[in-house]
XYZ file of C-alpha atoms in Angstrom:
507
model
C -73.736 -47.967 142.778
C -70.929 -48.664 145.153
C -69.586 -46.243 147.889
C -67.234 -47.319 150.942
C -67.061 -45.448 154.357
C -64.117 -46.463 156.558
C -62.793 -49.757 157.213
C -64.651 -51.705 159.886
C -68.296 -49.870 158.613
C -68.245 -50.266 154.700
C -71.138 -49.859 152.453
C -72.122 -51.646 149.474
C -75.226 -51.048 147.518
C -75.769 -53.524 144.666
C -78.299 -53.301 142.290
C -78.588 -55.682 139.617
C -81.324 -57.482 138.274
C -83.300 -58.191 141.720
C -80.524 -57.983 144.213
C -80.108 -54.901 146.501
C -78.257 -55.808 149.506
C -76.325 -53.587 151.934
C -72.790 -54.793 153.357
C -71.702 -54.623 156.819
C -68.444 -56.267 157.720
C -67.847 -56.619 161.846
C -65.156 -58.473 163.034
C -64.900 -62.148 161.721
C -68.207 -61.706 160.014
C -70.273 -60.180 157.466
C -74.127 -59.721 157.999
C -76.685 -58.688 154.761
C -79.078 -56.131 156.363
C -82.123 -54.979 154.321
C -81.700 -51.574 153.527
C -84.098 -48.870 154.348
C -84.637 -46.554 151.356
C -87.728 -45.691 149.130
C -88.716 -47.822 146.712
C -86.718 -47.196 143.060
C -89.013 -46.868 139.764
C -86.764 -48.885 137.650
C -86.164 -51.712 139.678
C -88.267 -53.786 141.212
C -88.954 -54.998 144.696
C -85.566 -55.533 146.059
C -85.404 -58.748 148.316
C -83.291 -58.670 151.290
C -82.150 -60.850 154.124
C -84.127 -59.959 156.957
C -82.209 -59.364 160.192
C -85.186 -59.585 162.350
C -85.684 -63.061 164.091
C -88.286 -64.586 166.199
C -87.883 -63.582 169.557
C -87.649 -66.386 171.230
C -84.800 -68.459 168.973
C -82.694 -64.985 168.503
C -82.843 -64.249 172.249
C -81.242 -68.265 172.942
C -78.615 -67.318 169.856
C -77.488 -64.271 171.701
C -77.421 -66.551 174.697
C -75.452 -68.798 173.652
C -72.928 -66.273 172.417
C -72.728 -64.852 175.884
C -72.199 -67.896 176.982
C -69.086 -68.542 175.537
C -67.935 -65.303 176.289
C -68.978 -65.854 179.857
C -66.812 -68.951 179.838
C -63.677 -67.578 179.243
C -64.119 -64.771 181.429
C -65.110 -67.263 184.150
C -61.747 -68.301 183.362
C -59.602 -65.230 183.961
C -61.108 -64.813 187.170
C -60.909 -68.061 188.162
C -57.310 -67.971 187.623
C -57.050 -64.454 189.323
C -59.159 -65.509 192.104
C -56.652 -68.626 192.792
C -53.448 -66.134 192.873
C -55.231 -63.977 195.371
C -55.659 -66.843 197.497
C -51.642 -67.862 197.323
C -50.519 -64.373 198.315
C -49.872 -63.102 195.171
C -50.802 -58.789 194.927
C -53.311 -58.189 192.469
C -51.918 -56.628 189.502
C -49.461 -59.989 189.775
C -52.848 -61.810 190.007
C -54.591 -60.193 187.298
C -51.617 -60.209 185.256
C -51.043 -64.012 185.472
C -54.608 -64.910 184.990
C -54.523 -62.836 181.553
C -51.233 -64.066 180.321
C -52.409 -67.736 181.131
C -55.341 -67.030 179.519
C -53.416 -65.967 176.468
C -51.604 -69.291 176.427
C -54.617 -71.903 176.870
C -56.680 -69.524 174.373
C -53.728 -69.623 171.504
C -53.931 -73.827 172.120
C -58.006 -73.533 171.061
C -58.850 -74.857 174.603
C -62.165 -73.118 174.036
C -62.979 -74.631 170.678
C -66.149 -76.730 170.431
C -64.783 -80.213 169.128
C -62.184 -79.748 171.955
C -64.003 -79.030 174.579
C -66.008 -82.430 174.563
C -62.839 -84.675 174.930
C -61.417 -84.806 178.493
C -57.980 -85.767 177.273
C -57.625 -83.148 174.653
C -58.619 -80.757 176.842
C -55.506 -81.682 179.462
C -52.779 -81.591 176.777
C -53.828 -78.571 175.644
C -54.312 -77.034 178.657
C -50.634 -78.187 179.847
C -48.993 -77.022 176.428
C -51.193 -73.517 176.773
C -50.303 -72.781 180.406
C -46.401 -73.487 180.316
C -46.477 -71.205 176.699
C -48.394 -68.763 179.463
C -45.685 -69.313 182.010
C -42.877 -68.064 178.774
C -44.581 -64.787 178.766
C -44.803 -64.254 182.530
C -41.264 -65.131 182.585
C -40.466 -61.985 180.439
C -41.662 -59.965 183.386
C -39.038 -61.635 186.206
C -36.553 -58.617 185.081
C -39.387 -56.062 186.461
C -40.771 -57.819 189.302
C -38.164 -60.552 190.319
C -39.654 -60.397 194.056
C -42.505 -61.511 192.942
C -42.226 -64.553 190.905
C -40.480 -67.730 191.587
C -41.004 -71.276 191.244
C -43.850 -71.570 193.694
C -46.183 -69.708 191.384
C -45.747 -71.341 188.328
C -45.661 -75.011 190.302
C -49.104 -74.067 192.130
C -50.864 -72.626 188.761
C -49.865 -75.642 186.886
C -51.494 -78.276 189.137
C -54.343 -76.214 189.446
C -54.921 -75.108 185.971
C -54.433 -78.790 185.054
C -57.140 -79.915 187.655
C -59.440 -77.432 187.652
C -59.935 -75.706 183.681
C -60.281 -79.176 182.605
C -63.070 -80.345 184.563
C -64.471 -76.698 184.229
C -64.319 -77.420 180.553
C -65.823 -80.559 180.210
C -68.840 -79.601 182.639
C -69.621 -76.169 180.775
C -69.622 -78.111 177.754
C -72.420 -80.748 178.974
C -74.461 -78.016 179.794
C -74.161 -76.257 176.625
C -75.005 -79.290 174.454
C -78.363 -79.652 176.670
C -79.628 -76.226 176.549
C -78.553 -75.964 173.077
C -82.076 -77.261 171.206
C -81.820 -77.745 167.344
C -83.009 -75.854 164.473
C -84.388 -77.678 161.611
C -84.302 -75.516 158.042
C -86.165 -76.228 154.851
C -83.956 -75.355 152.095
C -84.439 -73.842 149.186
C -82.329 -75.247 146.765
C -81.292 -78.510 145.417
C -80.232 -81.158 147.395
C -77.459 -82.691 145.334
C -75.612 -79.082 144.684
C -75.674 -78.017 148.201
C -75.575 -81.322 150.646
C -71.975 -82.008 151.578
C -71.997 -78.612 152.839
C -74.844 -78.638 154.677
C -73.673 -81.707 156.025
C -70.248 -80.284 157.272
C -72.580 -77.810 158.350
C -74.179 -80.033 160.863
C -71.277 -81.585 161.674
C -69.677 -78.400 162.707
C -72.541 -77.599 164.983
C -72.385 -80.823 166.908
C -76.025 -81.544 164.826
C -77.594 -78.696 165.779
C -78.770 -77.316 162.727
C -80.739 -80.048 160.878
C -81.782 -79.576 157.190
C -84.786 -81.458 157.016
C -86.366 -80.483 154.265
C -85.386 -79.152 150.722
C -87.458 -77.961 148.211
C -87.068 -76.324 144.466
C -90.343 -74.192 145.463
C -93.435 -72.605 143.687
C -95.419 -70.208 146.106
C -97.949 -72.602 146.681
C -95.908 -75.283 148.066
C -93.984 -73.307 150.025
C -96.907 -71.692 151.253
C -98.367 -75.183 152.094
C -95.334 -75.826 153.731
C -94.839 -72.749 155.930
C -98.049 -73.245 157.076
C -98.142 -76.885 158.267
C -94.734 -77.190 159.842
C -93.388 -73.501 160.424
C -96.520 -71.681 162.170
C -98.141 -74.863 163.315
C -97.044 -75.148 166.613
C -98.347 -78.227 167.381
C -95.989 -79.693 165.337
C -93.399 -79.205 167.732
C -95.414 -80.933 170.839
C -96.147 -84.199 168.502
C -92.657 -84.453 167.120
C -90.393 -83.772 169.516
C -90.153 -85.720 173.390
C -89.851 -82.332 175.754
C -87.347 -84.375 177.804
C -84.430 -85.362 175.882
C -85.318 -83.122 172.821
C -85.410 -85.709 170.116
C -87.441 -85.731 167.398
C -89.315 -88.940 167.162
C -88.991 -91.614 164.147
C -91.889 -91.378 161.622
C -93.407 -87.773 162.910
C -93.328 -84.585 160.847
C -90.528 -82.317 162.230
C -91.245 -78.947 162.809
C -89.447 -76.319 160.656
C -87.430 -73.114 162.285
C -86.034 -71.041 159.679
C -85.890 -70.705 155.985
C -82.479 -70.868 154.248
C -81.993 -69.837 150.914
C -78.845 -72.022 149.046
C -79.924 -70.810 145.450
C -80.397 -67.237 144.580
C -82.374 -67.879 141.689
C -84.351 -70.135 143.193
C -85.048 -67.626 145.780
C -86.429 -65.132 142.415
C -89.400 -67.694 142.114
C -90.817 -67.066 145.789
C -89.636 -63.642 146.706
C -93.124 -62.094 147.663
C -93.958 -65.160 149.732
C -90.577 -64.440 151.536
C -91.114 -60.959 152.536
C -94.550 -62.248 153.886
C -93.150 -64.674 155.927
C -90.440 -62.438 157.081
C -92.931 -59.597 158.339
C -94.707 -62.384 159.971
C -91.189 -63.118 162.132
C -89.985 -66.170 160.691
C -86.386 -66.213 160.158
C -85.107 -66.210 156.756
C -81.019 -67.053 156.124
C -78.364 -66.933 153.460
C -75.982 -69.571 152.727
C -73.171 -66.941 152.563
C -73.652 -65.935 155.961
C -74.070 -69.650 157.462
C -70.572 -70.911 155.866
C -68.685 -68.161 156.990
C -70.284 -68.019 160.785
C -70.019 -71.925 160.960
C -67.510 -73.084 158.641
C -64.837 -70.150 158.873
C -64.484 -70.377 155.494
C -66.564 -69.768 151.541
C -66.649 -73.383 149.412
C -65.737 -72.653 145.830
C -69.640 -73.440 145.207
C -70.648 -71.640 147.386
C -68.873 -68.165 145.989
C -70.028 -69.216 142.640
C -73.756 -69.651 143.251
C -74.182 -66.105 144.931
C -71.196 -64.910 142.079
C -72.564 -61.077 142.458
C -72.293 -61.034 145.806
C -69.351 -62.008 146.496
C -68.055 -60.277 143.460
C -68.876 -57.188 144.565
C -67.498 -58.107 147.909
C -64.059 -58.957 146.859
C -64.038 -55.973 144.723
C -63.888 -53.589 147.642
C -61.405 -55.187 149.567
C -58.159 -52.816 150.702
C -55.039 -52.858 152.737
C -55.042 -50.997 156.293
C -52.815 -48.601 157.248
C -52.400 -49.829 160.609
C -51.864 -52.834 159.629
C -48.813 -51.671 157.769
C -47.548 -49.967 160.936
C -48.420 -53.326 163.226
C -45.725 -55.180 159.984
C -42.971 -52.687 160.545
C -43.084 -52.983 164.716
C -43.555 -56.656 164.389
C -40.701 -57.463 162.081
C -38.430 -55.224 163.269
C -38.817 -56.578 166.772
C -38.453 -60.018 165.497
C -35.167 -59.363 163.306
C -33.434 -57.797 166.431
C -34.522 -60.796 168.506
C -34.072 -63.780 165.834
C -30.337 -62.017 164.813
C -28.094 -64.140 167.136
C -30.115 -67.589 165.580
C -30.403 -66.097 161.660
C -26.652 -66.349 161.820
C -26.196 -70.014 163.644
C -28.598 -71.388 160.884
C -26.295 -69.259 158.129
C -23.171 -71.020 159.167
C -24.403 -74.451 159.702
C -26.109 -74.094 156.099
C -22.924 -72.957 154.948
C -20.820 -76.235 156.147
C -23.293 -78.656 155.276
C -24.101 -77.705 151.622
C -22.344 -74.694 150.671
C -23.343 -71.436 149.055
C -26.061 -69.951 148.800
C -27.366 -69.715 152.395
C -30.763 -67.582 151.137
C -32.878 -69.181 148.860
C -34.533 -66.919 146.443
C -37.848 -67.410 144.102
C -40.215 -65.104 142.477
C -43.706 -64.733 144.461
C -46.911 -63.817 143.329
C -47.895 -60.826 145.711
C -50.677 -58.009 146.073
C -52.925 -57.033 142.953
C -50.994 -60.127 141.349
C -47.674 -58.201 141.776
C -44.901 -60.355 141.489
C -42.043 -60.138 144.138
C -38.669 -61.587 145.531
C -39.453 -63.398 148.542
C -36.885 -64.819 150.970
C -36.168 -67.926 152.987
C -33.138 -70.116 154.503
C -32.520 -72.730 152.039
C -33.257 -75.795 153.231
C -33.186 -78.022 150.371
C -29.820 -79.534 148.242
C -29.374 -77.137 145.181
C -31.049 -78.723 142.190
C -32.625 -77.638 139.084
C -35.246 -74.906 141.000
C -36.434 -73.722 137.269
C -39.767 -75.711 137.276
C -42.398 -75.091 140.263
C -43.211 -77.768 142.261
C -45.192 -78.370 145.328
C -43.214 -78.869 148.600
C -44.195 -82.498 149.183
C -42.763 -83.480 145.520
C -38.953 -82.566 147.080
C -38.917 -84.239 150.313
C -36.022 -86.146 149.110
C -34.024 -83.091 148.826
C -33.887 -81.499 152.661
C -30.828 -81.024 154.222
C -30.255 -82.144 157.270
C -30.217 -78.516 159.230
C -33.807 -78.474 156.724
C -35.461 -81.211 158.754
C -34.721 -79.252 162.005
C -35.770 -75.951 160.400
C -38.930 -76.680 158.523
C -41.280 -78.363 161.269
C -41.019 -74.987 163.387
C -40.983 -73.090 159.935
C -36.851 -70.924 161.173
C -36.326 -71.192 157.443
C -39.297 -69.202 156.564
C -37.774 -66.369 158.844
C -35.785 -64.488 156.952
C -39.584 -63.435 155.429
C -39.417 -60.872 158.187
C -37.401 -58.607 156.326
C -39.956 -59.164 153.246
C -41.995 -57.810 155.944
C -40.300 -55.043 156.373
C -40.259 -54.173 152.744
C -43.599 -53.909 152.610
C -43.825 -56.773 149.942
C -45.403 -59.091 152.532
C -47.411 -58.874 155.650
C -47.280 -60.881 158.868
C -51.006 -62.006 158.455
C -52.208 -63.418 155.135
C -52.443 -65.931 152.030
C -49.636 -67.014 151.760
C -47.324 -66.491 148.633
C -47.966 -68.343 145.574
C -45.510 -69.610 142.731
C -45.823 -67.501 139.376
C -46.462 -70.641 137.658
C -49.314 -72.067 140.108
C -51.378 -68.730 139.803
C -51.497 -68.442 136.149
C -52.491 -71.950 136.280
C -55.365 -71.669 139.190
C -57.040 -68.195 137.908
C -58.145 -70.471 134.964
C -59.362 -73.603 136.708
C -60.617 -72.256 139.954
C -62.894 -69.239 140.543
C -62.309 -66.445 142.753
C -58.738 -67.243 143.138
C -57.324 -63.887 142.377
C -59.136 -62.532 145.481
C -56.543 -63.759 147.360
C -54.202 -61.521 146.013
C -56.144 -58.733 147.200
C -54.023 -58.301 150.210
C -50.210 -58.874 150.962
C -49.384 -62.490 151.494
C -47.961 -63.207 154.779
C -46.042 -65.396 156.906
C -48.588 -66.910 158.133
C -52.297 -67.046 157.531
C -56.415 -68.277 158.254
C -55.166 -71.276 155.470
C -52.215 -71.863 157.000
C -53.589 -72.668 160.312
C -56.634 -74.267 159.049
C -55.849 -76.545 156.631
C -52.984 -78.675 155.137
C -50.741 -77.830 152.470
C -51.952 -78.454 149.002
C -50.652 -80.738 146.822
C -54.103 -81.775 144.478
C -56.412 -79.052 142.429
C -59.366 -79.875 144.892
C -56.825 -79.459 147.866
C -56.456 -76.295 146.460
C -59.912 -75.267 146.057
C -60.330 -76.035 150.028
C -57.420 -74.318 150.870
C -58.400 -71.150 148.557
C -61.890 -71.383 150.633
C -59.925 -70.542 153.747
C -58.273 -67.653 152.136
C -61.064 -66.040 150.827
C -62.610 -66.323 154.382
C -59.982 -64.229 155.443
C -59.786 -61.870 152.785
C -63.237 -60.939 153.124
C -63.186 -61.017 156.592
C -60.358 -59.224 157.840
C -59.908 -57.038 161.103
C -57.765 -56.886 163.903
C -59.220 -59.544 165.853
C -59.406 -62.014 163.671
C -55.086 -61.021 162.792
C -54.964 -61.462 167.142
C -56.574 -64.737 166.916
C -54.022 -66.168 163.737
C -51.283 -65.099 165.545
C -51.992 -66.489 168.824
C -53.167 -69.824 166.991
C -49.918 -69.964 164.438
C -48.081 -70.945 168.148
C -50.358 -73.985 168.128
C -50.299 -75.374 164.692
C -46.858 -74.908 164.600
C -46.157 -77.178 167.811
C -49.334 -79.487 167.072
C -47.710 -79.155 163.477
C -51.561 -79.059 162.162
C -52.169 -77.379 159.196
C -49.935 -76.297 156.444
C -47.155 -74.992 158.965
């Protein structure tokens, strides 16, 4: 039985075979929360994942969390704190502060594996403030008293001083309070460890799978009991002053995470036990998306109901519609005086036509006219090919054009339309989806929204040129798909800046 309830609070009740979970997307993530209902005669059981975690590790989690949050809003009023003290009024203050903000945040300033590196963090700080000091410079008509060259001089040196060393010191402290969690698995190693392992790496090591087991109740009993709810365990193994586990010593186990569903059907009494007794119990679903932004292929296609059932209710918004028609609208009035430089400089160096036209693959697998500048020398364009098989065919205007993606901006009146959106997969050759709906699962969930101009994939990864670059990229898409709300359209748009100057993913 399936029944929805607006967009950000949708419910979905599957029942099939032993699976009855309840679906509860919030922004950038989706949570399984065990449902409260009586129990069904013709079912039975149903096993859930428990939202209830020990007390102690959930209340550092949510710590953490604040902590980053606490971190950029030490920021802002850092920033607005240092304008005060220059003599700038406060709305000028508080303004500056958030538009900087904006700037450093769209250049992933805040982003773990950036935050350890001292260099990294200058360049991006540098490229993020002077894209902060573009916007405040949109404000000189309204306040031109107020802002001169003084201001942007003085928050330069000290954002490139101070955030910096900020940073890097907020980031030490972090990695020290932050004390591992070791998981015994249940599932098999070989299917599942290169994710696990990217896993780890994503968390700077700080979720360890230690253990991995293809379980019967007794084992898993006898393991539960020697290294979960021993607590000694932790006292012998680990030295309380640098928080390493020591060589040769049992290591204590945390949590529970389940990376095989039917697996999971062999102990599913012994889990509910554990869970009342407050040990935390995690999905594989919900640790790839939190951690790794994104669902592996495998991943999708060991917990298939799930996500099939996922994908299944997935739906356009209607303000996101609205947001497409301000956005592109704006940007065709702006971009005019440039769309027709780039038309008349096609024009002289290779002729008619100046718009290059192809057939798109589009929402519900809808096929579509999309639109770009042509930046390639007209060829035989009857057999699809990826971008990096054609290199040999850019025009010269096309080298200039493509790195900063101008060609792709005629795709604002696509837009428009209503064929494409700003925010989304993008667009896929008729030839390309035909082929990957055969070879790769869950590809036509991508199609589930509008394609956009730019999207999670885009920004994320590279282009795709192989089958298993593909697969990746698709991984990222479905992320997305699954996943999408306002915030997380905010935080592609503010990051497409990046990747497009970086030149960093497929953009």
């Amino acid at each position: 039985m399936i029944s929805i309830t607006g967009e950000f609070r949708r419910f979905v009740s599957l029942t099939t075979n032993n699976w009855n979970y309840e679906i509860i997307p919030i922004p950038a993530t989706i949570f399984l929360k065990e449902k409260s209902q009586q129990p069904t005669t013709n079912n039975r059981n149903c096993e859930t994942i428990s939202t209830q975690q020990p007390k102690s590790q959930s209340d550092f989690d949510k710590e953490v969390t604040q902590v980053k949050r606490l971190i950029k809003l030490l920021d802002i009023f850092i920033i607005f704190l240092f304008n005060m003290a220059i003599g700038m009024p406060w709305f000028l203050s508080f303004l500056t502060a958030g538009i900087l903000f904006v700037g450093i945040y769209s250049f992933r300033v805040y982003d773990s594996e950036h935050m350890e590196s001292y260099n990294e963090q200058i360049i991006r700080t540098i490229v993020g403030t002077i894209i902060g000091f573009v916007i405040i410079l949109l404000f000189y008509v309204f306040i031109p008293q107020y802002i001169n060259r003084f201001i942007f001089i003085y928050n330069f040196i000290f954002a490139l001083i101070a955030l910096p060393i900020i940073h890097i010191t907020e980031y030490k402290i972090y990695i020290k309070r932050k004390l591992p969690t070791n998981y015994l698995v249940i599932g098999k190693k070989e299917e599942m460890e290169d994710i696990l392992e990217e896993i780890s790496k994503k968390t700077l090591n700080k979720k360890r799978f230690v253990e991995f087991i293809n379980p019967s109740p007794t084992r898993l009993d006898k393991i539960v009991e020697e290294r979960i709810l021993n607590e000694d365990i932790r006292d012998k193994a680990r030295d309380n002053k640098k928080y390493k586990y020591k060589k040769n010593i049992q290591q204590k186990i945390d949590r529970i995470l389940v990376a095989d569903p039917y697996l999971e059907e062999l102990v599913k009494p012994k889990l509910k036990e554990y869970k009342r007794k407050g040990i935390k119990v995690e999905y594989l679903p919900n640790m790839v998306e939190k951690d790794l932004k994104r669902i592996p292929i495998k991943v999708a296609e060991k917990f298939k109901k799930y996500y099939e059932v996922a994908f299944e209710q997935i739906e356009e918004s209607p303000g996101k519609r609205i947001l497409d028609i301000f956005i592109s609208t704006v940007s065709l009035i702006i971009l005019s005086p440039f769309l027709l430089i780039i038309s008349l400089i096609i024009l002289l160096e290779d002729k008619l036509p100046i718009v290059f036209r192809q057939e798109r693959v589009g929402i519900n697998e809808n096929p579509f006219t999309m639109h770009k500048f042509r930046s390639m020398k007209n060829e035989d364009k009857s057999k699809a090919k990826f971008a990096s098989d054609e290199q040999h065919r850019i025009l010269k205007i096309g080298k200039i054009m493509r790195p900063i993606r101008l060609d792709e901006t005629l795709q604002f009146i696509d837009i428009f339309r209503g064929v494409m959106s700003f925010v989304g997969p993008r667009p896929e050759q008729l030839k390309f989806v035909k082929e990957y709906n055969e070879l790769i699962p869950f590809y036509y969930a991508r199609h589930k929204l509008k394609p956009g101009l730019t999207g999670w994939a885009q920004i994320m990864y590279q282009y795709a040129a192989t089958l298993e670059q593909s697969k990746k990229k698709l991984s990222y898409d479905l992320y997305y798909v699954k996943n999408r709300n306002s915030v997380l359209d905010i935080q592609i748009i503010l990051k497409t800046v990046e990747a497009v100057v970086w030149k960093r993913g497929a953009m």
